[in-house]
Amino acid sequence: MVSKRLSREAGHRRKFLAIIDDTPECERAVAYASRRARSTSGVLVLLYVIEPGDFKHWLGVEKIMRQEAMDTAQAALANFAGRVREEVGIEPELVVREGKPADEIHKLIEEDQDIAILVLAAGNAKEGPGPLVASIAGKGAAFPIPVTVVPQSLSDEDIESLA
């Protein structure tokens, strides 16, 4: 059960959550979410989840691996944030978490009661629409807020007209 959303109350703004990862469709989700946030006077939240890796090494190696993962996450978020600022003219909120993506998305949604829409993009590869979109179709993996799934094939012009 999700806590009450506050985005319609005074002093709050609706937030659109997009997930940053290494899938090619990720860019389309950010493009749509950022433009939707702009057109509704909302906020864009970009989340990068560092998946639990094999950090069970000697202490020094584990520390280096975690730092490298954090550096990768921050660089990816900075890249997308820079593009959003330049192309859409809004300042996104940036969040880094460590854990399983679906779990961390759920936790963030529960913690930030202004997040009202999760925006994902469906890939068009023969392997399927992508791990997050596939998890929505799985049993019990649904997210507790509405999910917008953007086709990877949409152009910037298409997204601009829809958002």
Coordinates of C-alpha atoms in Angstrom, one line a residue:
M1 CA 0.0 0.0 0.0
V2 CA 1.4 3.4 -0.9
S3 CA 1.1 6.4 1.3
K4 CA -1.1 9.3 0.3
R5 CA 0.4 11.4 -2.5
L6 CA 0.8 15.0 -1.5
S7 CA 1.5 16.5 -5.0
R8 CA -1.9 18.3 -5.2
E9 CA -1.6 20.0 -1.7
A10 CA -0.4 23.5 -1.1
G11 CA 3.4 23.8 -1.2
H12 CA 3.8 20.5 -3.2
R13 CA 4.4 19.8 -6.8
R14 CA 3.8 16.6 -8.8
K15 CA 7.0 14.7 -9.4
F16 CA 7.7 12.4 -12.4
L17 CA 10.2 9.7 -11.7
A18 CA 12.5 8.3 -14.4
I19 CA 15.1 5.6 -13.9
I20 CA 18.6 6.1 -15.2
D21 CA 20.3 2.9 -16.3
D22 CA 22.4 1.5 -19.2
T23 CA 19.4 0.5 -21.4
P24 CA 19.0 2.4 -24.7
E25 CA 15.4 3.1 -23.9
C26 CA 16.2 5.0 -20.8
E27 CA 16.8 8.2 -22.8
R28 CA 13.2 8.2 -24.1
A29 CA 11.8 7.9 -20.6
V30 CA 13.8 10.9 -19.5
A31 CA 12.8 12.9 -22.6
Y32 CA 9.1 12.3 -21.9
A33 CA 9.2 12.7 -18.1
S34 CA 11.2 16.0 -18.4
R35 CA 8.9 17.5 -20.9
R36 CA 5.8 16.3 -19.0
A37 CA 7.2 17.9 -15.8
R38 CA 7.8 21.1 -17.6
S39 CA 4.4 21.2 -19.2
T40 CA 2.6 20.6 -15.9
S41 CA 4.9 22.7 -13.7
G42 CA 6.1 19.6 -12.0
V43 CA 9.4 18.2 -11.0
L44 CA 11.6 15.6 -12.6
V45 CA 13.3 13.0 -10.4
L46 CA 16.1 11.0 -11.9
L47 CA 17.0 7.8 -10.0
Y48 CA 20.1 5.6 -10.5
V49 CA 20.1 2.3 -8.7
I50 CA 23.5 0.6 -8.1
E51 CA 22.6 -3.0 -8.2
P52 CA 24.1 -5.1 -5.4
G53 CA 27.3 -6.5 -7.0
D54 CA 29.8 -8.9 -5.7
F55 CA 31.2 -6.4 -3.2
K56 CA 32.2 -9.2 -0.9
H57 CA 36.0 -8.8 -1.4
W58 CA 38.8 -7.6 0.8
L59 CA 37.8 -4.4 2.5
G60 CA 40.1 -2.3 0.2
V61 CA 38.8 -3.8 -3.0
E62 CA 35.2 -3.6 -1.8
K63 CA 35.6 0.1 -1.1
I64 CA 37.2 0.8 -4.5
M65 CA 34.4 -1.1 -6.3
R66 CA 31.7 0.8 -4.4
Q67 CA 33.3 4.1 -5.2
E68 CA 33.6 3.2 -8.9
A69 CA 29.9 2.3 -8.9
M70 CA 29.1 5.6 -7.2
D71 CA 31.2 7.5 -9.7
T72 CA 29.5 5.8 -12.6
A73 CA 26.1 6.6 -11.1
Q74 CA 26.9 10.2 -10.5
A75 CA 28.4 10.6 -14.0
A76 CA 25.3 9.1 -15.6
L77 CA 23.0 11.4 -13.6
A78 CA 25.1 14.5 -14.3
N79 CA 25.0 13.6 -18.0
F80 CA 21.2 13.3 -18.1
A81 CA 20.7 16.3 -15.8
G82 CA 22.8 18.4 -18.1
R83 CA 20.8 17.4 -21.1
V84 CA 17.5 18.1 -19.3
R85 CA 18.7 21.6 -18.3
E86 CA 19.9 22.4 -21.8
E87 CA 17.0 20.8 -23.8
V88 CA 14.0 21.4 -21.5
G89 CA 15.1 24.1 -19.1
I90 CA 14.3 22.5 -15.8
E91 CA 16.5 21.4 -12.9
P92 CA 16.0 17.7 -12.0
E93 CA 16.4 16.1 -8.6
L94 CA 19.1 13.5 -8.6
V95 CA 19.0 10.3 -6.4
V96 CA 21.4 7.4 -6.1
R97 CA 20.4 4.2 -4.3
E98 CA 22.0 0.8 -3.8
G99 CA 19.9 -2.3 -4.0
K100 CA 17.5 -4.1 -6.3
P101 CA 16.0 -1.6 -8.8
A102 CA 12.3 -2.5 -8.1
D103 CA 12.8 -2.4 -4.3
E104 CA 14.6 0.9 -4.4
I105 CA 11.9 2.4 -6.7
H106 CA 9.3 1.3 -4.3
K107 CA 11.2 2.7 -1.3
L108 CA 11.7 6.1 -3.0
I109 CA 8.1 6.4 -4.0
E110 CA 7.1 5.6 -0.4
E111 CA 9.6 8.2 1.0
D112 CA 8.8 11.0 -1.4
Q113 CA 5.0 11.5 -1.3
D114 CA 5.2 14.0 -4.2
I115 CA 6.2 11.3 -6.7
A116 CA 3.0 10.7 -8.6
I117 CA 4.0 9.1 -11.9
L118 CA 6.7 6.6 -12.8
V119 CA 7.9 7.0 -16.4
L120 CA 9.6 4.0 -18.1
A121 CA 10.4 3.3 -21.7
A122 CA 9.8 0.0 -23.5
G123 CA 12.7 -1.2 -25.6
N124 CA 12.1 -2.7 -29.0
A125 CA 14.7 -5.4 -28.8
K126 CA 13.8 -9.0 -29.5
E127 CA 14.7 -9.8 -25.9
G128 CA 11.7 -7.9 -24.7
P129 CA 10.7 -4.4 -23.5
G130 CA 13.4 -4.1 -20.8
P131 CA 13.8 -5.3 -17.3
L132 CA 11.7 -2.7 -15.5
V133 CA 8.8 -2.8 -17.9
A134 CA 9.0 -6.6 -17.8
S135 CA 8.8 -6.5 -14.0
I136 CA 5.6 -4.6 -14.1
A137 CA 4.0 -7.4 -16.1
G138 CA 5.3 -9.9 -13.6
K139 CA 3.2 -11.1 -10.7
G140 CA 3.2 -8.9 -7.7
A141 CA 5.8 -6.5 -9.1
A142 CA 3.5 -3.7 -10.0
F143 CA 4.4 -0.2 -8.8
P144 CA 2.1 1.6 -6.3
I145 CA 1.6 4.7 -8.6
P146 CA 0.6 5.1 -12.2
V147 CA 3.2 4.1 -14.7
T148 CA 3.6 5.7 -18.1
V149 CA 5.4 3.4 -20.6
V150 CA 7.0 5.3 -23.5
P151 CA 7.8 3.4 -26.7
Q152 CA 11.5 3.7 -27.5
S153 CA 10.7 4.5 -31.1
L154 CA 9.1 7.9 -30.3
S155 CA 11.1 10.8 -31.7
D156 CA 11.7 14.0 -29.8
E157 CA 9.0 15.7 -31.9
D158 CA 6.5 12.9 -31.0
I159 CA 7.4 13.2 -27.3
E160 CA 7.1 17.0 -27.4
S161 CA 3.6 16.8 -28.9
L162 CA 2.5 14.2 -26.3
A163 CA 3.9 15.6 -23.2

